[in-house]
Coordinates of C-alpha atoms and ligand atoms in Angstrom, one line a residue:
M6 CA -18.3 -54.2 19.7
T7 CA -20.0 -51.0 18.3
V8 CA -23.1 -51.8 16.3
Y9 CA -23.6 -49.2 13.7
P10 CA -27.1 -48.6 12.2
A11 CA -27.5 -49.4 8.4
L12 CA -27.1 -46.4 6.2
P13 CA -30.5 -45.4 4.6
D14 CA -31.1 -46.7 1.1
D15 CA -30.8 -43.3 -0.5
Y16 CA -27.4 -42.5 1.1
T17 CA -25.6 -40.8 -1.7
I18 CA -21.8 -40.9 -2.1
L19 CA -19.9 -39.0 -4.7
A20 CA -16.4 -40.6 -5.4
L21 CA -13.4 -39.8 -7.3
E22 CA -10.9 -42.1 -8.9
T23 CA -7.4 -41.0 -10.3
S24 CA -5.2 -43.8 -9.4
C25 CA -3.8 -44.4 -12.8
D26 CA -4.8 -43.2 -16.4
E27 CA -8.7 -42.8 -16.0
T28 CA -10.0 -39.5 -14.5
A29 CA -13.3 -40.7 -13.0
A30 CA -16.2 -39.3 -10.9
A31 CA -19.4 -41.1 -9.9
I32 CA -22.5 -40.8 -7.8
V33 CA -23.8 -43.9 -6.2
R34 CA -27.0 -44.3 -4.1
G35 CA -27.4 -46.9 -1.3
G36 CA -24.0 -48.6 -2.3
R37 CA -25.5 -50.3 -5.4
T38 CA -27.6 -47.9 -7.6
I39 CA -25.5 -45.9 -10.1
V40 CA -26.7 -42.3 -10.5
A41 CA -23.8 -41.1 -12.6
N42 CA -20.5 -42.7 -13.8
V43 CA -18.2 -40.5 -15.6
V44 CA -14.8 -41.7 -17.0
A45 CA -12.4 -39.6 -19.0
T46 CA -9.7 -41.9 -20.5
Q47 CA -6.3 -40.8 -21.1
L48 CA -5.4 -43.7 -23.4
D49 CA -4.6 -41.5 -26.4
A50 CA -2.3 -39.3 -24.3
H51 CA -0.2 -42.5 -23.4
R52 CA -0.6 -44.6 -26.5
R53 CA 2.4 -43.0 -28.3
Y54 CA 4.7 -43.9 -25.4
G55 CA 3.3 -47.5 -25.4
G56 CA 2.5 -47.4 -21.7
I57 CA 1.6 -44.9 -19.0
V58 CA 3.8 -42.0 -18.3
P59 CA 3.3 -40.9 -14.7
E60 CA 3.7 -37.2 -15.1
V61 CA 1.5 -37.1 -18.2
A62 CA -1.3 -39.0 -16.0
S63 CA -1.2 -36.3 -13.2
R64 CA -1.3 -33.4 -15.4
Q65 CA -4.2 -34.9 -17.4
H66 CA -6.2 -35.6 -14.2
I67 CA -5.9 -31.9 -13.2
L68 CA -7.4 -30.8 -16.4
S69 CA -10.1 -33.5 -16.5
L70 CA -11.2 -33.4 -13.0
P71 CA -13.3 -30.3 -13.3
P72 CA -15.5 -31.2 -16.2
V73 CA -15.7 -34.9 -15.2
L74 CA -16.9 -33.8 -11.8
A75 CA -19.5 -31.3 -13.3
E76 CA -20.9 -33.8 -15.4
A77 CA -21.4 -36.3 -12.7
L78 CA -23.1 -33.7 -10.4
A79 CA -25.5 -32.8 -13.3
A80 CA -27.2 -36.0 -12.8
L81 CA -28.6 -34.8 -9.3
P82 CA -31.6 -32.6 -9.1
N83 CA -30.3 -30.7 -6.2
R84 CA -26.6 -31.0 -6.8
W85 CA -24.5 -30.8 -3.6
D86 CA -27.5 -30.9 -1.4
D87 CA -28.2 -34.6 -2.5
I88 CA -24.6 -35.8 -1.5
H89 CA -24.0 -37.2 1.8
A90 CA -20.3 -38.2 1.9
I91 CA -17.2 -37.8 -0.4
A92 CA -15.0 -40.8 -1.2
T93 CA -11.7 -41.2 -3.1
T94 CA -9.0 -43.8 -3.8
Y95 CA -5.9 -43.2 -1.9
G96 CA -3.9 -46.2 -3.1
P97 CA -2.5 -48.1 -4.5
G98 CA -1.5 -46.4 -7.7
L99 CA 0.7 -43.7 -9.0
S100 CA 1.4 -41.1 -6.3
G101 CA 1.2 -38.0 -8.4
A102 CA -2.1 -39.2 -9.9
L103 CA -3.5 -40.3 -6.6
L104 CA -2.7 -36.8 -5.0
T105 CA -4.9 -35.1 -7.6
G106 CA -7.9 -37.0 -6.6
L107 CA -7.4 -37.2 -2.9
N108 CA -6.7 -33.4 -2.7
T109 CA -9.6 -32.6 -4.7
A110 CA -11.9 -34.9 -2.5
K111 CA -10.4 -33.3 0.7
A112 CA -11.2 -29.7 -0.7
L113 CA -14.7 -30.7 -1.5
A114 CA -15.4 -32.4 1.7
W115 CA -13.9 -29.7 3.9
Q116 CA -15.9 -27.0 1.9
R117 CA -19.3 -28.9 2.1
G118 CA -18.8 -30.2 5.5
L119 CA -19.1 -33.6 4.2
P120 CA -17.4 -36.9 5.7
L121 CA -14.2 -38.1 3.8
V122 CA -13.9 -41.8 3.0
G123 CA -10.5 -43.2 1.6
V124 CA -10.8 -46.3 -0.5
N125 CA -8.4 -49.0 -1.4
H126 CA -8.5 -49.2 -5.2
L127 CA -8.3 -53.2 -5.1
E128 CA -11.2 -53.1 -2.7
G129 CA -13.1 -50.9 -5.2
H130 CA -12.6 -53.3 -8.0
I131 CA -14.3 -56.1 -5.8
Y132 CA -17.2 -53.8 -4.9
A133 CA -17.8 -53.3 -8.6
S134 CA -19.9 -56.5 -8.2
W135 CA -22.2 -54.9 -5.7
L136 CA -23.2 -52.3 -8.3
L137 CA -26.3 -53.0 -10.2
P138 CA -25.4 -53.8 -13.7
E139 CA -28.5 -52.1 -15.5
P140 CA -29.8 -48.7 -14.8
D141 CA -33.5 -49.9 -14.4
Q142 CA -32.5 -52.7 -11.9
T143 CA -33.4 -52.4 -8.2
P144 CA -31.4 -53.9 -5.3
Q145 CA -34.1 -56.6 -5.0
D146 CA -33.7 -57.7 -8.5
V147 CA -29.9 -58.6 -8.0
P148 CA -28.9 -60.2 -4.7
E149 CA -25.7 -58.9 -3.1
P150 CA -22.6 -61.3 -3.4
Q151 CA -22.6 -63.8 -0.4
F152 CA -19.8 -64.1 2.0
P153 CA -17.5 -66.2 2.2
L154 CA -16.3 -65.3 -1.3
I155 CA -13.0 -65.8 -3.2
A156 CA -12.1 -62.5 -5.0
L157 CA -9.5 -62.7 -7.9
V158 CA -8.4 -59.2 -8.8
V159 CA -6.5 -58.9 -12.1
S160 CA -5.6 -55.6 -13.3
G161 CA -2.7 -53.7 -15.0
G162 CA -0.8 -53.4 -11.6
H163 CA -2.1 -56.4 -9.4
T164 CA -3.0 -59.9 -9.3
V165 CA -4.5 -60.8 -6.1
L166 CA -6.3 -64.0 -4.9
A167 CA -8.1 -63.2 -1.7
L168 CA -10.7 -64.7 0.7
V169 CA -13.2 -62.3 1.8
R170 CA -15.2 -63.3 4.9
G171 CA -17.3 -60.0 5.3
H172 CA -17.1 -56.4 4.4
G173 CA -13.5 -55.3 4.9
E174 CA -12.4 -58.7 6.1
Y175 CA -9.6 -59.8 3.6
H176 CA -7.3 -62.8 3.8
L177 CA -4.7 -62.6 1.1
L178 CA -4.2 -66.1 -0.4
G179 CA -1.9 -65.2 -3.1
Q180 CA -0.4 -62.6 -5.4
T181 CA 2.0 -62.2 -8.4
R182 CA 5.7 -62.7 -7.6
D183 CA 6.7 -60.6 -10.7
D184 CA 4.5 -59.2 -13.4
A185 CA 0.7 -58.4 -12.9
V186 CA -1.6 -60.2 -15.4
G187 CA -2.7 -56.9 -17.2
E188 CA 1.0 -55.9 -17.3
A189 CA 1.9 -59.2 -18.9
F190 CA -1.0 -58.8 -21.6
D191 CA 0.4 -55.3 -22.3
K192 CA 4.1 -56.4 -22.5
V193 CA 3.3 -59.5 -24.7
A194 CA 1.0 -57.5 -27.0
R195 CA 4.1 -55.1 -27.4
I196 CA 6.4 -58.0 -28.3
L197 CA 3.8 -59.1 -30.8
G198 CA 3.3 -55.7 -32.3
L199 CA -0.4 -55.5 -31.3
G200 CA -0.3 -52.1 -29.6
F201 CA -1.5 -50.5 -26.2
P202 CA -3.6 -51.5 -24.2
G203 CA -2.5 -55.1 -24.8
G204 CA -5.5 -57.0 -23.1
P205 CA -8.3 -56.2 -25.6
A206 CA -5.7 -56.4 -28.5
I207 CA -4.5 -60.0 -27.4
Q208 CA -8.3 -61.1 -26.9
Q209 CA -9.2 -59.9 -30.3
A210 CA -6.0 -61.4 -31.9
A211 CA -6.8 -64.8 -30.3
E212 CA -10.5 -64.9 -31.2
G213 CA -11.3 -68.1 -33.5
V214 CA -7.8 -69.4 -33.3
Q215 CA -7.8 -73.2 -32.8
G216 CA -5.0 -75.9 -32.2
A217 CA -2.3 -73.3 -31.5
S218 CA 1.0 -74.4 -30.0
S219 CA 0.9 -74.3 -26.2
L220 CA 3.0 -72.1 -23.9
P221 CA 4.3 -73.1 -20.5
R222 CA 2.3 -72.4 -17.2
A223 CA 4.1 -71.4 -14.1
W224 CA 2.0 -73.5 -11.5
L225 CA 4.2 -72.7 -8.3
R226 CA 2.8 -75.7 -6.7
D227 CA 1.5 -75.6 -3.1
S228 CA 1.0 -71.8 -3.4
Y229 CA -1.8 -69.4 -4.5
D230 CA 0.9 -67.2 -5.8
F231 CA 1.3 -66.4 -9.6
S232 CA 4.2 -65.7 -11.8
F233 CA 3.8 -64.5 -15.5
S234 CA 7.2 -63.1 -16.4
G235 CA 8.5 -66.6 -17.6
L236 CA 5.6 -66.9 -19.9
K237 CA 6.2 -63.5 -21.3
T238 CA 9.9 -64.6 -22.0
A239 CA 8.7 -67.7 -23.6
V240 CA 6.7 -65.5 -26.1
L241 CA 9.8 -63.4 -26.7
H242 CA 11.9 -66.3 -27.5
K243 CA 9.3 -67.7 -30.0
V244 CA 9.1 -64.5 -31.8
Q245 CA 12.9 -64.3 -31.9
E246 CA 13.1 -67.9 -33.3
R247 CA 10.6 -67.0 -35.9
Q248 CA 12.5 -64.1 -36.9
Q249 CA 15.6 -66.1 -37.4
Q250 CA 13.8 -68.6 -39.4
E251 CA 12.4 -65.8 -41.6
A252 CA 15.8 -64.4 -42.0
K253 CA 17.0 -67.7 -43.3
I254 CA 14.3 -68.3 -45.8
V255 CA 14.2 -64.8 -47.4
P256 CA 15.6 -65.6 -50.9
P257 CA 18.4 -63.5 -52.3
A258 CA 17.4 -59.9 -53.3
E259 CA 17.9 -60.6 -57.2
S260 CA 15.5 -63.4 -57.2
R261 CA 12.9 -62.0 -54.8
G262 CA 9.5 -61.0 -55.9
R263 CA 6.5 -59.9 -54.3
R264 CA 5.2 -62.3 -51.5
G265 CA 7.7 -64.9 -53.0
G266 CA 6.4 -64.9 -56.5
K267 CA 8.1 -64.3 -59.8
P268 CA 10.5 -61.2 -59.9
R269 CA 8.9 -58.1 -61.6
P270 CA 10.8 -55.1 -62.9
S271 CA 9.7 -53.1 -60.1
D272 CA 10.8 -55.6 -57.5
E273 CA 14.4 -55.4 -58.6
V274 CA 15.7 -52.9 -56.1
A275 CA 18.3 -53.1 -53.2
P276 CA 17.1 -54.6 -49.9
A277 CA 18.1 -51.1 -48.2
E278 CA 15.6 -49.2 -50.5
Q279 CA 12.5 -51.5 -50.1
P280 CA 12.1 -53.7 -47.1
A281 CA 11.3 -57.4 -47.8
P282 CA 7.5 -57.8 -47.5
R283 CA 6.5 -59.9 -44.6
P284 CA 5.5 -63.4 -45.1
P285 CA 1.9 -64.0 -45.3
Q286 CA 1.8 -66.6 -42.4
H287 CA 3.1 -63.7 -40.1
D288 CA -0.5 -62.8 -38.9
Q289 CA -1.3 -66.2 -38.3
F290 CA 1.8 -66.7 -36.1
V291 CA 0.9 -63.6 -34.0
Q292 CA -2.7 -64.9 -33.7
Q293 CA -1.5 -68.2 -32.6
M294 CA 1.0 -66.7 -30.0
A295 CA -1.8 -64.5 -28.6
Y296 CA -4.0 -67.5 -28.3
A297 CA -1.4 -69.6 -26.6
F298 CA -0.6 -66.8 -24.1
Q299 CA -4.2 -66.1 -23.4
E300 CA -4.8 -69.9 -22.7
S301 CA -1.9 -70.1 -20.6
V302 CA -2.9 -67.2 -18.3
V303 CA -6.5 -68.1 -18.2
D304 CA -5.6 -71.8 -17.2
V305 CA -3.5 -70.8 -14.4
L306 CA -5.8 -68.2 -12.9
T307 CA -8.8 -70.4 -13.4
T308 CA -7.2 -73.5 -11.7
K309 CA -6.0 -71.6 -8.5
T310 CA -9.3 -69.7 -8.1
V311 CA -11.3 -72.7 -8.4
E312 CA -9.0 -74.6 -6.0
A313 CA -9.3 -71.8 -3.4
A314 CA -13.0 -71.7 -3.7
V315 CA -13.2 -75.4 -2.9
Q316 CA -10.7 -75.2 -0.1
Y317 CA -12.3 -72.3 1.7
S318 CA -16.0 -73.4 1.0
A319 CA -16.7 -70.0 -0.8
K320 CA -20.3 -69.3 -1.7
E321 CA -19.3 -67.2 -4.7
I322 CA -16.3 -66.1 -6.8
V323 CA -15.9 -62.5 -7.7
L324 CA -13.8 -61.6 -10.5
A325 CA -12.5 -58.2 -10.7
G326 CA -10.0 -55.5 -12.3
G327 CA -9.4 -54.6 -15.9
V328 CA -8.4 -58.1 -17.0
A329 CA -11.9 -59.3 -15.7
A330 CA -13.1 -57.9 -19.0
N331 CA -11.5 -60.8 -20.8
V332 CA -14.1 -63.0 -22.3
R333 CA -12.1 -66.1 -22.2
L334 CA -11.3 -65.8 -18.6
R335 CA -14.9 -65.2 -17.7
A336 CA -16.2 -68.2 -19.7
E337 CA -13.5 -70.6 -18.4
L338 CA -13.9 -69.6 -14.8
T339 CA -17.7 -69.9 -15.1
R340 CA -17.5 -73.3 -16.6
R341 CA -15.1 -74.8 -14.2
A342 CA -16.2 -73.3 -10.9
A343 CA -18.8 -75.2 -8.8
V344 CA -20.1 -71.9 -7.3
P345 CA -21.6 -68.9 -9.1
V346 CA -19.0 -66.6 -10.7
R347 CA -19.8 -62.9 -10.6
Y348 CA -18.1 -60.3 -12.8
P349 CA -19.0 -56.8 -13.5
P350 CA -20.2 -55.4 -17.0
I351 CA -16.9 -54.5 -19.0
Q352 CA -17.3 -50.8 -18.5
L353 CA -17.2 -51.5 -14.5
C354 CA -14.3 -53.9 -14.7
T355 CA -11.8 -51.1 -15.9
D356 CA -11.0 -48.2 -13.6
N357 CA -14.3 -46.1 -12.6
A358 CA -15.2 -44.1 -9.6
A359 CA -18.6 -45.9 -9.0
M360 CA -16.8 -48.9 -7.7
I361 CA -15.1 -46.6 -5.2
A362 CA -18.4 -45.2 -4.1
A363 CA -19.9 -48.7 -3.4
A364 CA -16.7 -49.7 -1.5
A365 CA -17.0 -46.4 0.4
F366 CA -20.7 -47.1 1.3
Y367 CA -19.8 -50.3 3.0
R368 CA -16.8 -49.0 4.9
Y369 CA -18.7 -45.9 6.2
Q370 CA -21.6 -48.0 7.2
V371 CA -19.3 -49.7 9.8
G372 CA -17.9 -46.1 10.9
V373 CA -14.8 -46.0 8.7
Q374 CA -13.9 -42.4 7.9
Q375 CA -10.7 -40.4 7.4
G376 CA -9.4 -37.2 8.6
W377 CA -7.7 -34.4 6.7
H378 CA -4.2 -35.9 7.4
L379 CA -5.2 -39.0 5.1
D380 CA -2.2 -39.3 2.7
V381 CA -1.7 -41.2 -0.6
Q382 CA -0.2 -44.8 -0.3
P383 CA 1.0 -46.0 -3.7
G384 CA 1.9 -49.4 -2.5
L385 CA -1.3 -50.0 -0.3
A386 CA -2.1 -53.7 0.1
L387 CA -5.5 -55.2 0.0
G388 CA -6.8 -55.3 3.6
A389 CA -4.4 -52.7 5.0
G390 CA -5.5 -49.5 6.4
P391 CA -4.3 -45.9 6.0
S392 CA -0.7 -46.1 7.5
D393 CA -1.2 -43.0 10.0
D394 CA -4.8 -43.5 11.0
Ligands
LIG422 O1 -8.1 -52.2 -13.7 P1 -7.4 -51.6 -14.8 O2 -8.5 -50.6 -15.7 O3 -6.3 -50.5 -14.3 C1 -5.4 -50.8 -13.3 O4 -5.9 -50.5 -12.0 O5 -4.5 -51.3 -13.5 O6 -6.6 -52.6 -15.6 C2 -6.0 -52.2 -16.9 C3 -5.7 -53.5 -17.5 C4 -4.5 -53.3 -18.7 O7 -3.4 -53.9 -18.2 C5 -5.4 -53.8 -19.9 O8 -4.5 -54.5 -20.9 C6 -6.2 -55.0 -19.1 O9 -6.5 -54.4 -17.9 N1 -7.5 -55.5 -19.9 C7 -7.6 -56.7 -20.3 C8 -8.7 -56.6 -21.1 N2 -9.3 -55.4 -21.1 C9 -8.4 -54.6 -20.4 N3 -6.9 -57.7 -20.2 C10 -7.3 -58.9 -20.9 N4 -8.5 -59.0 -21.6 C11 -9.1 -57.8 -21.8 N5 -10.2 -57.8 -22.5
LIG423 ZN1 -7.7 -50.8 -11.4

């Protein structure tokens, strides 16, 4: 077995992340200290379509990469002379989007004669928990996560429960059989008319709601797999039922007044000219649906993660990915787990390049490095390596 010497504490990695709709560059020292973390979000470019459009994403990455990279490098006194290696996400993600980051990283590494480290995006999310959350903290202030640990990676494209026995040692316990959790949040938000991205919108709508009706939970007994499409359909059916009820209770046009009150002259218009005002309880219904949906998701995710931690005697649970920003999920997992639960600050839960640099540090430390033939792998699984390496 080859024994690799530990990398020095000041080993500095420049990483790029372009797998989806965030163009990101970051510089991380010693795998844990963030020197620069720049993220240019494309949300506004995609919001009008209600979801991410791959072609728009690729084009936007090409435009954003140079300024994002320049801003990250400006944090180093000697710019390129302070960088020891280049890292980039090579999968999973949108192929065109991944290509922009990978090709940029290759060009930079080639030009500067630096090693190139390809990182799995899901692994990157897990390593966000290795980063020091506050700028004034030192690695001594915050101990590294302890193996074996259970990682729950919940993002817009993935829902993965894994046992992590050491750096790069992943054992997949379960994953979604249909929609990813973040995808379910986004779709349900669209059904409820809450906008995009759905996760933060649903969380906000559910705030302060109490005693709402409950929605089903897909337990898939004796398995660590998940399923969220039935839950999404249940919300859709409730919304359709509600719309049918509303249609039945709307009084005839000639007797209809504002918000059900007495008719006034200005209200006496044909329905086609003036749409019926929404009943006042509409918002409350949306809030209750958002609450019930979030509770159902959080219950299933938490129950399975806590069970896995007990079964595999995990020392910690690491919550990762965009949905790890959900405050209800964080709170419930922390309340129910018997071991410490770690999750990154919100800006490190969603896509960023600092997490890619952190993962690259621990991969490169054990000799993992890629050649110029490294290609994007849109369907890359956690624990899998480059297909042609
Ligand atoms: O990890 P991420 O930034 O991108 C992917 O790799 O997919 O995750 C994005 C997902 C979106 O589906 C978004 O709705 C969800 O994370 N998300 C949340 C919250 N913030 C972001 N879901 C639930 N609650 C939140 N607070
Ligand atoms: Zn992600």
